[in-house]
Coordinates of C-alpha atoms in Angstrom, one line a residue:
M1 CA 0.0 0.0 0.0
T2 CA 1.1 3.6 -0.6
P3 CA 1.9 6.0 2.2
D4 CA -1.3 7.9 1.4
I5 CA -3.4 4.8 2.1
W6 CA -1.5 4.0 5.3
M7 CA -2.2 7.5 6.6
L8 CA -5.9 7.4 5.7
L9 CA -6.4 3.9 7.1
A10 CA -4.6 5.0 10.3
F11 CA -6.9 8.0 10.7
G12 CA -10.0 5.9 10.2
G13 CA -8.7 3.2 12.5
F14 CA -7.9 5.7 15.3
L15 CA -11.4 7.2 15.0
I16 CA -13.0 3.8 15.2
A17 CA -10.9 2.9 18.2
G18 CA -12.3 6.0 20.0
V19 CA -9.2 8.1 19.8
P20 CA -10.2 11.9 20.0
V21 CA -10.2 13.6 16.6
A22 CA -7.3 15.9 17.4
F23 CA -5.0 13.0 18.4
S24 CA -6.2 10.8 15.5
L25 CA -5.1 13.6 13.1
A26 CA -1.7 13.9 14.7
L27 CA -1.1 10.2 14.9
A28 CA -2.3 9.5 11.4
G29 CA -0.1 12.3 10.1
S30 CA 2.9 10.8 11.9
V31 CA 2.2 7.4 10.3
G32 CA 2.2 9.1 6.9
I33 CA 5.5 10.9 7.7
V34 CA 7.2 7.7 8.8
A35 CA 5.8 5.5 5.9
G36 CA 6.2 8.0 3.1
L37 CA 9.0 10.4 4.1
S38 CA 11.5 9.6 6.8
P39 CA 11.4 9.1 10.6
D40 CA 13.8 12.0 10.8
M41 CA 11.0 14.3 9.5
L42 CA 9.1 13.8 12.8
A43 CA 11.3 16.6 14.0
T44 CA 8.9 18.9 12.1
L45 CA 6.0 18.1 14.4
G46 CA 6.6 21.0 16.7
T47 CA 7.0 23.5 13.8
N48 CA 3.8 22.3 12.1
T49 CA 1.7 22.5 15.2
Y50 CA 2.9 26.0 16.0
N51 CA 2.4 27.2 12.4
S52 CA -1.2 26.0 12.5
V53 CA -2.2 28.2 15.4
A54 CA 0.2 31.1 14.8
K55 CA -2.4 33.0 12.8
Y56 CA -3.7 36.4 13.8
P57 CA -7.3 35.9 12.8
L58 CA -7.6 32.9 15.2
I59 CA -7.5 35.3 18.1
A60 CA -11.1 36.0 17.3
I61 CA -12.2 32.4 18.1
P62 CA -11.6 32.4 21.9
L63 CA -12.8 36.0 22.2
F64 CA -16.2 35.2 20.5
I65 CA -16.5 32.1 22.7
L66 CA -16.0 34.4 25.7
T67 CA -18.5 36.8 24.4
G68 CA -21.2 34.1 24.2
L69 CA -20.5 32.9 27.7
I70 CA -20.7 36.5 29.1
F71 CA -24.0 37.2 27.4
E72 CA -25.3 33.8 28.6
R73 CA -24.4 34.6 32.2
S74 CA -25.7 38.2 31.9
G75 CA -29.4 37.2 31.7
V76 CA -29.6 38.4 28.1
A77 CA -31.5 35.4 26.8
L78 CA -34.3 35.9 29.4
R79 CA -34.7 39.5 28.4
L80 CA -34.8 38.6 24.7
V81 CA -37.5 36.0 25.4
R82 CA -39.6 38.4 27.4
F83 CA -39.4 41.0 24.7
A84 CA -40.3 38.5 21.9
Q85 CA -43.1 37.1 24.0
A86 CA -44.6 40.5 24.7
L87 CA -44.3 41.4 21.0
I88 CA -45.9 38.2 19.7
G89 CA -48.4 37.6 22.5
P90 CA -50.1 34.2 23.3
R91 CA -51.1 32.3 20.1
H92 CA -50.7 28.9 18.6
G93 CA -47.0 28.4 18.1
G94 CA -46.1 31.6 19.7
L95 CA -43.4 30.2 22.0
A96 CA -42.0 28.2 19.0
L97 CA -41.6 31.5 17.1
V98 CA -40.0 33.1 20.2
A99 CA -37.5 30.2 20.5
V100 CA -36.4 30.5 16.9
L101 CA -36.1 34.3 17.0
V102 CA -34.1 34.3 20.2
C103 CA -31.8 31.6 19.0
M104 CA -31.0 33.6 15.9
I105 CA -30.3 36.8 17.9
M106 CA -28.2 34.9 20.4
G107 CA -26.3 33.4 17.5
G108 CA -25.4 36.9 16.4
M109 CA -23.5 37.3 19.7
S110 CA -21.9 33.9 20.4
G111 CA -21.2 32.4 17.0
S112 CA -21.4 29.0 18.6
G113 CA -24.4 26.6 18.3
P114 CA -24.0 24.6 21.5
A115 CA -23.6 27.9 23.6
D116 CA -26.7 29.3 21.9
A117 CA -28.6 26.1 22.5
A118 CA -27.7 26.0 26.2
A119 CA -28.6 29.7 26.9
V120 CA -32.0 29.5 25.1
A121 CA -33.0 26.1 26.3
M122 CA -32.5 27.0 30.0
V123 CA -35.0 29.9 29.6
M124 CA -37.4 28.5 27.0
L125 CA -37.9 24.8 27.9
P126 CA -39.8 25.3 31.2
S127 CA -42.2 27.8 29.5
M128 CA -42.7 25.7 26.5
T129 CA -43.4 22.6 28.6
K130 CA -45.9 24.5 30.7
A131 CA -47.7 25.7 27.6
G132 CA -48.2 22.1 26.4
Y133 CA -45.2 21.6 24.0
P134 CA -43.7 18.1 24.3
K135 CA -40.2 18.2 25.6
P136 CA -38.7 16.3 22.6
F137 CA -40.2 18.8 20.2
S138 CA -39.0 21.8 22.2
A139 CA -35.5 20.4 22.7
T140 CA -35.2 19.6 18.9
L141 CA -36.5 23.0 17.8
I142 CA -34.1 24.9 20.0
A143 CA -31.2 22.7 18.9
A144 CA -32.1 23.2 15.3
S145 CA -32.6 27.0 15.7
A146 CA -29.3 27.3 17.6
S147 CA -27.5 25.8 14.6
T148 CA -28.1 29.0 12.7
A149 CA -25.3 30.5 14.9
I150 CA -22.9 28.8 12.5
L151 CA -24.3 31.1 9.7
I152 CA -25.3 34.3 11.3
P153 CA -22.2 36.5 12.0
P154 CA -20.0 36.3 14.0
S155 CA -19.5 32.6 13.2
V156 CA -16.6 30.7 14.6
A157 CA -16.8 28.2 11.8
L158 CA -16.7 30.9 9.1
I159 CA -13.7 32.5 10.8
L160 CA -11.9 29.1 10.5
Y161 CA -13.0 28.7 6.8
S162 CA -11.5 32.1 6.0
I163 CA -8.2 30.9 7.4
V164 CA -8.2 27.5 5.7
V165 CA -9.3 28.8 2.3
P166 CA -6.7 31.4 1.1
G167 CA -8.0 34.7 -0.4
V168 CA -11.4 34.7 1.2
D169 CA -12.5 37.9 2.8
L170 CA -14.0 37.2 6.3
R171 CA -16.2 40.3 6.1
A172 CA -17.7 38.9 2.9
L173 CA -18.3 35.6 4.6
F174 CA -20.1 37.2 7.5
A175 CA -22.3 39.3 5.1
A176 CA -23.0 36.2 3.0
G177 CA -24.1 34.2 6.0
L178 CA -26.8 36.6 7.1
F179 CA -29.6 35.9 4.7
P180 CA -29.0 32.1 4.5
G181 CA -29.1 32.1 8.3
I182 CA -32.4 34.0 8.3
L183 CA -33.7 31.7 5.6
A184 CA -32.7 28.7 7.7
G185 CA -34.5 30.1 10.7
L186 CA -37.7 30.7 8.6
A187 CA -37.5 27.2 7.2
L188 CA -37.5 25.8 10.7
L189 CA -40.3 28.0 11.8
V190 CA -42.8 26.9 9.1
P191 CA -43.1 23.3 10.2
A192 CA -43.0 24.3 13.8
M193 CA -45.9 26.7 13.4
I194 CA -47.9 24.1 11.4
V195 CA -47.4 21.4 14.0
A196 CA -48.2 23.7 16.9
K197 CA -51.4 24.7 15.2
R198 CA -52.3 21.1 14.4
Y199 CA -51.9 19.9 17.9
G200 CA -53.3 23.1 19.5
W201 CA -50.2 24.0 21.5
E202 CA -51.0 27.4 22.9
G203 CA -48.2 29.9 23.7
T204 CA -48.5 31.5 27.1
P205 CA -46.5 34.4 28.5
V206 CA -43.2 33.6 30.1
E207 CA -43.5 33.6 33.9
G208 CA -43.4 37.1 35.2
A209 CA -43.9 38.7 31.8
E210 CA -47.7 39.1 32.0
T211 CA -47.4 42.6 33.4
L212 CA -44.6 43.7 31.1
T213 CA -45.4 45.8 28.1
V214 CA -43.6 45.8 24.7
R215 CA -42.0 49.1 25.6
T216 CA -40.7 47.9 28.9
T217 CA -39.3 44.6 27.6
F218 CA -37.8 46.3 24.6
R219 CA -35.9 48.7 26.9
Q220 CA -34.6 45.7 28.9
A221 CA -33.6 43.8 25.7
L222 CA -32.1 46.8 24.0
P223 CA -28.5 46.1 25.1
A224 CA -28.7 42.6 23.7
L225 CA -30.3 43.7 20.4
F226 CA -27.6 46.3 20.0
A227 CA -24.8 43.8 20.2
P228 CA -25.1 42.4 16.6
V229 CA -25.6 45.9 15.3
L230 CA -22.3 47.0 17.0
I231 CA -20.3 44.1 15.6
L232 CA -21.7 44.2 12.0
G233 CA -21.8 48.0 12.0
G234 CA -18.2 48.3 13.1
L235 CA -17.1 45.8 10.4
R236 CA -19.1 47.5 7.7
S237 CA -17.8 51.0 8.6
G238 CA -14.2 49.8 8.7
L239 CA -14.0 51.0 12.3
F240 CA -12.4 47.6 13.3
T241 CA -11.3 44.3 11.7
P242 CA -13.1 41.0 12.5
T243 CA -10.5 40.2 15.1
E244 CA -10.9 43.6 16.7
A245 CA -14.6 43.1 16.6
A246 CA -14.2 40.2 18.9
V247 CA -12.4 42.4 21.4
V248 CA -15.1 45.0 21.2
A249 CA -17.8 42.3 21.7
V250 CA -16.1 41.0 24.9
A251 CA -15.8 44.6 26.3
Y252 CA -19.4 45.4 25.4
G253 CA -20.7 42.2 26.9
T254 CA -18.7 42.8 30.1
I255 CA -20.2 46.3 30.4
V256 CA -23.7 45.0 29.8
G257 CA -23.3 42.3 32.4
L258 CA -21.6 44.3 35.1
F259 CA -23.4 47.7 34.8
L260 CA -26.7 47.3 32.9
T261 CA -28.2 43.9 33.8
K262 CA -26.0 43.7 36.9
E263 CA -26.2 39.9 36.8
L264 CA -22.5 39.5 36.2
S265 CA -20.0 39.9 39.0
L266 CA -16.2 40.1 38.8
R267 CA -16.1 36.6 40.3
D268 CA -18.4 35.3 37.5
L269 CA -16.1 37.1 35.0
W270 CA -13.1 35.3 36.3
E271 CA -14.9 31.9 36.1
L272 CA -16.0 32.7 32.6
L273 CA -12.4 33.5 31.6
G274 CA -11.4 30.0 32.8
E275 CA -14.3 28.3 31.0
A276 CA -13.6 30.1 27.8
A277 CA -9.9 29.1 28.1
I278 CA -10.9 25.5 28.4
I279 CA -13.2 25.5 25.4
S280 CA -10.7 27.5 23.3
G281 CA -8.0 25.2 24.3
V282 CA -9.9 22.2 22.9
V283 CA -10.5 24.1 19.7
M284 CA -6.9 25.2 19.3
L285 CA -5.6 21.7 20.1
I286 CA -7.6 20.4 17.2
I287 CA -6.3 23.1 14.9
A288 CA -2.7 22.6 16.1
L289 CA -2.6 18.8 15.7
A290 CA -4.5 19.0 12.4
G291 CA -1.5 20.9 11.1
I292 CA 0.6 17.6 11.3
F293 CA -2.0 15.8 9.2
A294 CA -2.3 18.7 6.7
W295 CA 1.5 18.9 6.3
A296 CA 1.9 15.2 5.8
G297 CA -1.0 15.0 3.4
T298 CA 0.4 17.9 1.3
M299 CA 3.9 16.4 1.2
L300 CA 2.7 13.0 0.3
G301 CA 0.2 14.4 -2.3
T302 CA -2.7 12.7 -0.5
F303 CA -5.1 15.6 -0.9
R304 CA -4.2 16.1 -4.5
H305 CA -4.8 12.4 -5.3
L306 CA -8.2 12.5 -3.5
A307 CA -9.2 15.7 -5.3
E308 CA -8.3 14.2 -8.7
W309 CA -10.3 11.1 -7.8
I310 CA -13.3 13.2 -6.9
I311 CA -13.1 15.3 -10.0
G312 CA -12.8 12.1 -12.1
L313 CA -16.1 10.8 -10.8
T314 CA -18.1 13.0 -13.1
D315 CA -17.8 16.1 -15.4
N316 CA -21.2 17.3 -14.1
G317 CA -20.5 20.1 -11.6
I318 CA -24.0 20.0 -10.2
L319 CA -24.0 16.3 -9.6
L320 CA -20.6 16.5 -7.9
L321 CA -21.8 19.4 -5.7
V322 CA -24.7 17.3 -4.6
L323 CA -22.3 14.4 -3.7
V324 CA -20.0 16.8 -1.8
M325 CA -22.9 18.2 0.1
L326 CA -24.1 14.7 1.1
A327 CA -20.6 13.8 2.2
V328 CA -20.3 16.9 4.3
L329 CA -23.8 16.2 5.8
V330 CA -22.7 12.7 6.9
A331 CA -19.5 14.2 8.3
G332 CA -21.5 16.8 10.2
M333 CA -23.5 14.0 11.9
L334 CA -20.2 12.6 13.3
L335 CA -17.7 15.4 13.7
D336 CA -17.7 19.1 14.8
A337 CA -17.4 21.9 12.3
I338 CA -13.8 22.7 13.1
S339 CA -12.7 19.1 12.4
I340 CA -14.7 18.9 9.2
Y341 CA -13.1 22.1 7.8
L342 CA -9.6 20.9 8.7
I343 CA -10.0 17.4 7.4
M344 CA -12.1 18.1 4.2
M345 CA -11.0 21.5 2.9
P346 CA -7.5 20.5 1.7
V347 CA -9.4 18.0 -0.5
L348 CA -12.3 20.2 -1.5
I349 CA -10.3 23.3 -2.4
P350 CA -8.9 21.8 -5.6
V351 CA -12.4 20.5 -6.5
M352 CA -13.9 24.0 -5.8
Q353 CA -11.2 25.6 -8.0
H354 CA -11.7 23.0 -10.8
F355 CA -15.4 23.7 -11.2
E356 CA -15.0 27.4 -10.5
W357 CA -17.4 27.5 -7.6
N358 CA -17.5 30.8 -5.8
P359 CA -15.5 30.2 -2.5
V360 CA -17.8 32.5 -0.4
W361 CA -21.0 30.8 -1.7
F362 CA -19.4 27.3 -1.3
G363 CA -18.3 28.2 2.3
I364 CA -21.9 29.1 3.2
L365 CA -23.2 25.8 1.7
L366 CA -20.7 23.9 3.8
A367 CA -21.8 25.9 6.9
M368 CA -25.4 25.1 6.2
N369 CA -24.6 21.4 5.9
I370 CA -22.6 21.4 9.1
A371 CA -25.5 23.3 10.8
I372 CA -27.8 20.4 9.9
G373 CA -25.4 18.0 11.3
Q374 CA -25.4 19.8 14.7
F375 CA -28.9 18.6 15.4
T376 CA -28.9 15.3 13.5
P377 CA -28.2 12.1 15.5
P378 CA -26.0 10.2 16.3
V379 CA -23.7 12.9 17.6
A380 CA -25.8 16.1 17.3
V381 CA -23.9 18.4 19.6
N382 CA -26.7 20.9 19.9
L383 CA -29.3 18.3 20.6
M384 CA -27.1 16.7 23.2
V385 CA -27.1 20.0 25.1
T386 CA -30.9 20.6 24.9
T387 CA -31.8 17.0 25.7
E388 CA -29.6 17.1 28.8
I389 CA -31.3 20.3 30.0
A390 CA -34.8 18.8 29.2
K391 CA -33.8 15.5 31.0
I392 CA -34.9 13.3 28.0
R393 CA -33.2 10.7 25.9
L394 CA -31.7 11.6 22.5
E395 CA -33.7 8.9 20.8
E396 CA -37.0 10.6 21.7
T397 CA -36.2 13.5 19.4
L398 CA -35.4 11.5 16.3
G399 CA -38.8 12.1 14.5
W400 CA -38.7 15.8 15.1
A401 CA -35.1 16.0 14.1
L402 CA -35.9 14.5 10.7
L403 CA -38.7 17.0 10.2
F404 CA -36.3 19.9 10.8
V405 CA -33.5 18.3 8.8
L406 CA -35.9 18.3 5.8
A407 CA -36.9 21.9 6.4
M408 CA -33.3 23.2 6.6
A409 CA -32.4 21.0 3.6
C410 CA -34.9 23.0 1.6
A411 CA -33.2 26.2 2.6
L412 CA -29.9 24.7 1.7
A413 CA -31.3 23.8 -1.8
L414 CA -32.5 27.3 -2.3
V415 CA -29.1 28.8 -1.5
A416 CA -27.4 26.2 -3.8
I417 CA -29.8 27.0 -6.7
F418 CA -29.9 30.7 -6.2
P419 CA -26.3 31.8 -5.1
S420 CA -27.4 35.4 -5.0
I421 CA -29.2 34.7 -1.7
A422 CA -25.7 34.5 -0.2
L423 CA -23.7 36.7 -2.5
W424 CA -26.1 39.7 -2.9
L425 CA -25.4 41.4 0.4
P426 CA -21.5 41.2 0.3
S427 CA -21.7 42.4 -3.3
V428 CA -23.8 45.4 -2.3
L429 CA -21.4 46.2 0.6
G430 CA -18.5 46.2 -1.8
Y431 CA -16.7 43.1 -0.5
N432 CA -14.6 40.9 -2.7
V433 CA -16.7 37.8 -3.7

């Protein structure tokens, strides 16, 4: 067998054996280096891991993770829920609409699906259960809605995509993800409202919100609603770069929590710094160790051979795009977004260039696919979060998950057929697409 095959078989074997993705990548890369190059080349491991994380834009990832944690602890989700509930009022499917809207707004602060799902589920699940919504439905809807955080800026996944794919403007990616993210949220809302009306699930006001007016709840929610405006407005005006926007978001969230909502203390802030460091450490470890796999695959020509094989499957770009999307969807059911980008993009970049697919549009399609995977069993990271909070088994949500997978797949198909849904806004804003 060739060194390429040895490396790929080693990677698959380590994953099957239950070795974490990060270490599977590093060990498989080392196997490739020994089999195809020279054991002496193992001396490059330290350099490759360092070079993988020594990238300025990566600073934004831990900062946006910290932003999401700060807003979650600051009581922002509850204020958004109260405002949305006061605005919509009690009606069939009212709380389902509130859940989707709040998830989308929270996604515009955290950029992380699991963090979004946790924050909204803790506030919404008790109210939805009291209003008659089954826990499996509520948990699945929140998990699916939280997956839009991977599309709506700032998105941690899109930040990584802009680093992996050379020449892609992160501001263009952020702008391109906005309308597909909204479209995905609407696609989830349609079946949720239909089902709620069919079964007569009546939305009731969130506890304590009966006496609150739209004006009062809007005033309380204003700091949270202003956060996405601050981030996107600053990027559009050129006031700060995406990395600097993450710093601004952390500072703004801290001010909101300490002085406006007053639900965040200095002790809480210190704990959140530690929590963000742990989460970021996991992310950075994957990125660092994936550098070994990427370097070995490049030196051995593994990625080039795989890309040539994929291109050789068919000359029909549309058919191949469908096959790629299905492959990414399956990967999204098993792996996290960061691992998928690091593993698959070295192979997909030559394919994308061969068929002249727009890299910004292609990045959004990948993100939508990965978003679907976040609430599709067996792994379903978002769904694991919400089912744990709801105290139900993951298997109970399977039927609802398939319904929402179908709904978001329709949104994905629309973006694939009409690229202008993603590309119109960055073009209008003058970004390079």
